[in-house]
Structures are given as C-alpha cells and as structure tokens.
Amino acid sequence: MRIDTTIRSTGIPGRAAAGKAGSAPAFVPAGMGGAARASAATPAMPMAGLDAILALQTVGDFRESRRRSVKRGASMLDALESIKADLLVGNVSADRLDALVGQLASMRERGEPDLDAVIDDIELRVRVELAKFGRFPPL
C-alpha cells in the first residue's frame, strides 16, 4: 500500500518554525540579554478527567442495580403467586418455601428510595406468608 500524502495537525508550530529568521522580537529591553524563551505548549482542550469517566460508570451501575432490584421483586411476587396456586390445590411445596427463604436471606442492593420501599413491602408480605407455614427467615 502506498501513502501519497500525510496529514499534519495544525495548531502548535514545530521547532523549525520557532527558529526561523525574522521570528525573533524586534525590540528587546535593555535589562534582558536575549529573547525570552517560550514556555512549553499545552493542549488546547484538556483530556476528560478521571472523575467524569467514573461518573459515567456509576450511571451504568445505577441502571443495572435498578434492573436487579425489579427482577428480585418480580421473582418474589411470582413465588407468592405460586404459593397461592399451591394453597388452592392443597399442597404447598417445601422447595418453594425454601427458595423464598433463600431469596430473603440474600443481600439486596439499595439505591432508589421509592423502589426500595416497594421491595420492602414485598419482602414483608413474603415474611408473613412464610410465618404462616412456620418458617422464620433471619432479618
């Protein structure tokens, strides 16, 4: 593959432009021995800070945390519906009750106050139903 042209970024002149004839100042004060040296070039726009990147990552975590909380609440409600159906048949599965105890024992994330209040209500209802069957999960 052949490259015919190169594209150079413009903005900061290279060393060749700084040392050309006629680029020195026309007037130098008496106290200064020569031209003042130019400071190092700084980028025009600073790179995105680490704080901004971390803030963007927490937004993703917040959405993911909300999704997991909603999924946890929905699965507990589904389990309560299954227990209700089992009660109508007359046989409540011990495995289903153990699964509910396991869900309550697992740690859950807290983030959004309104969603946490709904999940707390669902967990309370699950605890009441488990207490009816003599199962008392730890608080």
PDB file of C-alpha atoms in Angstrom:
ATOM      1  CA  MET A   1       0.000   0.000   0.000  1.00  0.00           C
ATOM      2  CA  ARG A   2       1.323   3.404  -0.935  1.00  0.00           C
ATOM      3  CA  ILE A   3       0.724   6.573   1.070  1.00  0.00           C
ATOM      4  CA  ASP A   4       0.849   9.658  -1.121  1.00  0.00           C
ATOM      5  CA  THR A   5       0.250  12.428   1.414  1.00  0.00           C
ATOM      6  CA  THR A   6       0.472  12.887   5.111  1.00  0.00           C
ATOM      7  CA  ILE A   7      -1.897  14.955   7.175  1.00  0.00           C
ATOM      8  CA  ARG A   8      -0.335  17.069   9.870  1.00  0.00           C
ATOM      9  CA  SER A   9      -2.253  18.604  12.681  1.00  0.00           C
ATOM     10  CA  THR A  10      -2.086  22.352  12.779  1.00  0.00           C
ATOM     11  CA  GLY A  11      -2.130  24.421  15.909  1.00  0.00           C
ATOM     12  CA  ILE A  12       1.293  24.166  17.543  1.00  0.00           C
ATOM     13  CA  PRO A  13       4.251  25.115  15.338  1.00  0.00           C
ATOM     14  CA  GLY A  14       7.189  22.739  15.341  1.00  0.00           C
ATOM     15  CA  ARG A  15      10.826  23.556  16.161  1.00  0.00           C
ATOM     16  CA  ALA A  16      11.583  24.642  12.618  1.00  0.00           C
ATOM     17  CA  ALA A  17       9.007  27.443  12.725  1.00  0.00           C
ATOM     18  CA  ALA A  18      10.278  28.685  16.078  1.00  0.00           C
ATOM     19  CA  GLY A  19      13.881  29.036  14.892  1.00  0.00           C
ATOM     20  CA  LYS A  20      13.296  30.788  11.549  1.00  0.00           C
ATOM     21  CA  ALA A  21      14.956  34.082  10.773  1.00  0.00           C
ATOM     22  CA  GLY A  22      12.711  37.029  11.484  1.00  0.00           C
ATOM     23  CA  SER A  23      10.824  35.244  14.239  1.00  0.00           C
ATOM     24  CA  ALA A  24      12.838  36.959  16.988  1.00  0.00           C
ATOM     25  CA  PRO A  25      11.247  40.018  18.556  1.00  0.00           C
ATOM     26  CA  ALA A  26      12.244  43.350  17.035  1.00  0.00           C
ATOM     27  CA  PHE A  27      12.601  45.077  20.400  1.00  0.00           C
ATOM     28  CA  VAL A  28      14.430  43.666  23.420  1.00  0.00           C
ATOM     29  CA  PRO A  29      14.522  45.656  26.693  1.00  0.00           C
ATOM     30  CA  ALA A  30      17.960  46.736  27.919  1.00  0.00           C
ATOM     31  CA  GLY A  31      17.915  44.510  31.008  1.00  0.00           C
ATOM     32  CA  MET A  32      17.287  41.291  29.077  1.00  0.00           C
ATOM     33  CA  GLY A  33      20.170  39.606  27.350  1.00  0.00           C
ATOM     34  CA  GLY A  34      18.121  37.968  24.633  1.00  0.00           C
ATOM     35  CA  ALA A  35      14.705  36.856  23.654  1.00  0.00           C
ATOM     36  CA  ALA A  36      12.598  35.286  26.339  1.00  0.00           C
ATOM     37  CA  ARG A  37      12.213  31.584  25.983  1.00  0.00           C
ATOM     38  CA  ALA A  38       8.723  30.364  25.109  1.00  0.00           C
ATOM     39  CA  SER A  39       7.007  28.088  27.565  1.00  0.00           C
ATOM     40  CA  ALA A  40       6.080  24.559  26.621  1.00  0.00           C
ATOM     41  CA  ALA A  41       2.955  24.166  24.534  1.00  0.00           C
ATOM     42  CA  THR A  42      -0.150  22.935  26.325  1.00  0.00           C
ATOM     43  CA  PRO A  43      -3.058  21.199  24.673  1.00  0.00           C
ATOM     44  CA  ALA A  44      -5.956  23.436  23.693  1.00  0.00           C
ATOM     45  CA  MET A  45      -8.549  21.219  25.377  1.00  0.00           C
ATOM     46  CA  PRO A  46      -7.765  19.128  28.441  1.00  0.00           C
ATOM     47  CA  MET A  47      -8.489  15.427  28.270  1.00  0.00           C
ATOM     48  CA  ALA A  48     -11.563  14.135  30.034  1.00  0.00           C
ATOM     49  CA  GLY A  49     -10.840  13.797  33.711  1.00  0.00           C
ATOM     50  CA  LEU A  50     -10.955  10.577  35.622  1.00  0.00           C
ATOM     51  CA  ASP A  51     -13.879  11.916  37.661  1.00  0.00           C
ATOM     52  CA  ALA A  52     -16.028  12.239  34.556  1.00  0.00           C
ATOM     53  CA  ILE A  53     -15.247   8.709  33.467  1.00  0.00           C
ATOM     54  CA  LEU A  54     -16.038   7.317  36.912  1.00  0.00           C
ATOM     55  CA  ALA A  55     -19.307   9.263  36.992  1.00  0.00           C
ATOM     56  CA  LEU A  56     -20.331   7.693  33.707  1.00  0.00           C
ATOM     57  CA  GLN A  57     -19.568   4.245  35.072  1.00  0.00           C
ATOM     58  CA  THR A  58     -21.787   4.801  38.118  1.00  0.00           C
ATOM     59  CA  VAL A  59     -24.723   5.685  35.866  1.00  0.00           C
ATOM     60  CA  GLY A  60     -24.462   2.238  34.317  1.00  0.00           C
ATOM     61  CA  ASP A  61     -24.237   0.629  37.734  1.00  0.00           C
ATOM     62  CA  PHE A  62     -27.306   2.545  38.902  1.00  0.00           C
ATOM     63  CA  ARG A  63     -29.369   1.263  35.972  1.00  0.00           C
ATOM     64  CA  GLU A  64     -28.076  -2.246  36.489  1.00  0.00           C
ATOM     65  CA  SER A  65     -28.844  -2.080  40.216  1.00  0.00           C
ATOM     66  CA  ARG A  66     -32.387  -0.923  39.470  1.00  0.00           C
ATOM     67  CA  ARG A  67     -32.871  -3.754  36.984  1.00  0.00           C
ATOM     68  CA  ARG A  68     -31.688  -6.343  39.530  1.00  0.00           C
ATOM     69  CA  SER A  69     -33.990  -4.920  42.228  1.00  0.00           C
ATOM     70  CA  VAL A  70     -37.002  -5.025  39.915  1.00  0.00           C
ATOM     71  CA  LYS A  71     -36.128  -8.585  38.912  1.00  0.00           C
ATOM     72  CA  ARG A  72     -35.824  -9.603  42.578  1.00  0.00           C
ATOM     73  CA  GLY A  73     -39.217  -8.096  43.422  1.00  0.00           C
ATOM     74  CA  ALA A  74     -40.869  -9.708  40.409  1.00  0.00           C
ATOM     75  CA  SER A  75     -39.454 -13.141  41.256  1.00  0.00           C
ATOM     76  CA  MET A  76     -40.722 -12.889  44.854  1.00  0.00           C
ATOM     77  CA  LEU A  77     -44.170 -11.877  43.611  1.00  0.00           C
ATOM     78  CA  ASP A  78     -44.153 -14.823  41.201  1.00  0.00           C
ATOM     79  CA  ALA A  79     -43.236 -17.141  44.072  1.00  0.00           C
ATOM     80  CA  LEU A  80     -46.118 -15.748  46.150  1.00  0.00           C
ATOM     81  CA  GLU A  81     -48.479 -16.400  43.230  1.00  0.00           C
ATOM     82  CA  SER A  82     -47.200 -19.961  43.003  1.00  0.00           C
ATOM     83  CA  ILE A  83     -47.782 -20.467  46.726  1.00  0.00           C
ATOM     84  CA  LYS A  84     -51.321 -19.140  46.300  1.00  0.00           C
ATOM     85  CA  ALA A  85     -51.923 -21.651  43.499  1.00  0.00           C
ATOM     86  CA  ASP A  86     -50.463 -24.428  45.672  1.00  0.00           C
ATOM     87  CA  LEU A  87     -52.797 -23.447  48.508  1.00  0.00           C
ATOM     88  CA  LEU A  88     -55.813 -23.732  46.193  1.00  0.00           C
ATOM     89  CA  VAL A  89     -54.696 -27.227  45.202  1.00  0.00           C
ATOM     90  CA  GLY A  90     -53.996 -28.092  48.832  1.00  0.00           C
ATOM     91  CA  ASN A  91     -50.296 -28.919  48.669  1.00  0.00           C
ATOM     92  CA  VAL A  92     -47.608 -26.306  49.289  1.00  0.00           C
ATOM     93  CA  SER A  93     -44.145 -27.322  48.102  1.00  0.00           C
ATOM     94  CA  ALA A  94     -41.419 -27.207  50.746  1.00  0.00           C
ATOM     95  CA  ASP A  95     -38.892 -26.495  47.995  1.00  0.00           C
ATOM     96  CA  ARG A  96     -40.804 -23.384  47.001  1.00  0.00           C
ATOM     97  CA  LEU A  97     -40.815 -22.152  50.608  1.00  0.00           C
ATOM     98  CA  ASP A  98     -37.081 -22.861  50.906  1.00  0.00           C
ATOM     99  CA  ALA A  99     -36.459 -20.882  47.711  1.00  0.00           C
ATOM    100  CA  LEU A 100     -38.305 -17.909  49.199  1.00  0.00           C
ATOM    101  CA  VAL A 101     -36.273 -18.146  52.394  1.00  0.00           C
ATOM    102  CA  GLY A 102     -33.122 -18.173  50.262  1.00  0.00           C
ATOM    103  CA  GLN A 103     -34.240 -15.078  48.355  1.00  0.00           C
ATOM    104  CA  LEU A 104     -34.882 -13.209  51.580  1.00  0.00           C
ATOM    105  CA  ALA A 105     -31.528 -14.276  53.018  1.00  0.00           C
ATOM    106  CA  SER A 106     -29.583 -12.953  50.030  1.00  0.00           C
ATOM    107  CA  MET A 107     -28.293  -9.405  50.241  1.00  0.00           C
ATOM    108  CA  ARG A 108     -30.014  -6.842  48.087  1.00  0.00           C
ATOM    109  CA  GLU A 109     -28.858  -3.521  46.771  1.00  0.00           C
ATOM    110  CA  ARG A 110     -30.388  -0.273  47.871  1.00  0.00           C
ATOM    111  CA  GLY A 111     -30.423   2.764  45.652  1.00  0.00           C
ATOM    112  CA  GLU A 112     -33.710   4.362  44.728  1.00  0.00           C
ATOM    113  CA  PRO A 113     -35.879   5.155  47.796  1.00  0.00           C
ATOM    114  CA  ASP A 114     -39.255   4.585  46.094  1.00  0.00           C
ATOM    115  CA  LEU A 115     -38.194   1.255  44.615  1.00  0.00           C
ATOM    116  CA  ASP A 116     -36.673   0.201  47.943  1.00  0.00           C
ATOM    117  CA  ALA A 117     -39.976   0.927  49.699  1.00  0.00           C
ATOM    118  CA  VAL A 118     -41.860  -1.309  47.249  1.00  0.00           C
ATOM    119  CA  ILE A 119     -39.294  -4.109  47.634  1.00  0.00           C
ATOM    120  CA  ASP A 120     -39.535  -3.760  51.441  1.00  0.00           C
ATOM    121  CA  ASP A 121     -43.322  -4.215  51.213  1.00  0.00           C
ATOM    122  CA  ILE A 122     -42.920  -7.299  49.025  1.00  0.00           C
ATOM    123  CA  GLU A 123     -40.369  -8.766  51.436  1.00  0.00           C
ATOM    124  CA  LEU A 124     -42.720  -8.106  54.368  1.00  0.00           C
ATOM    125  CA  ARG A 125     -45.517  -9.933  52.575  1.00  0.00           C
ATOM    126  CA  VAL A 126     -43.188 -12.859  51.860  1.00  0.00           C
ATOM    127  CA  ARG A 127     -42.176 -12.980  55.535  1.00  0.00           C
ATOM    128  CA  VAL A 128     -45.833 -13.031  56.598  1.00  0.00           C
ATOM    129  CA  GLU A 129     -46.618 -15.911  54.236  1.00  0.00           C
ATOM    130  CA  LEU A 130     -43.556 -17.848  55.385  1.00  0.00           C
ATOM    131  CA  ALA A 131     -44.519 -17.278  59.039  1.00  0.00           C
ATOM    132  CA  LYS A 132     -47.922 -18.844  58.307  1.00  0.00           C
ATOM    133  CA  PHE A 133     -46.046 -22.036  57.401  1.00  0.00           C
ATOM    134  CA  GLY A 134     -43.755 -21.851  60.426  1.00  0.00           C
ATOM    135  CA  ARG A 135     -40.709 -20.651  58.528  1.00  0.00           C
ATOM    136  CA  PHE A 136     -38.963 -17.645  60.026  1.00  0.00           C
ATOM    137  CA  PRO A 137     -36.088 -16.353  57.911  1.00  0.00           C
ATOM    138  CA  PRO A 138     -33.467 -14.196  59.627  1.00  0.00           C
ATOM    139  CA  LEU A 139     -33.926 -10.442  59.471  1.00  0.00           C
TER     140      LEU A 139
END
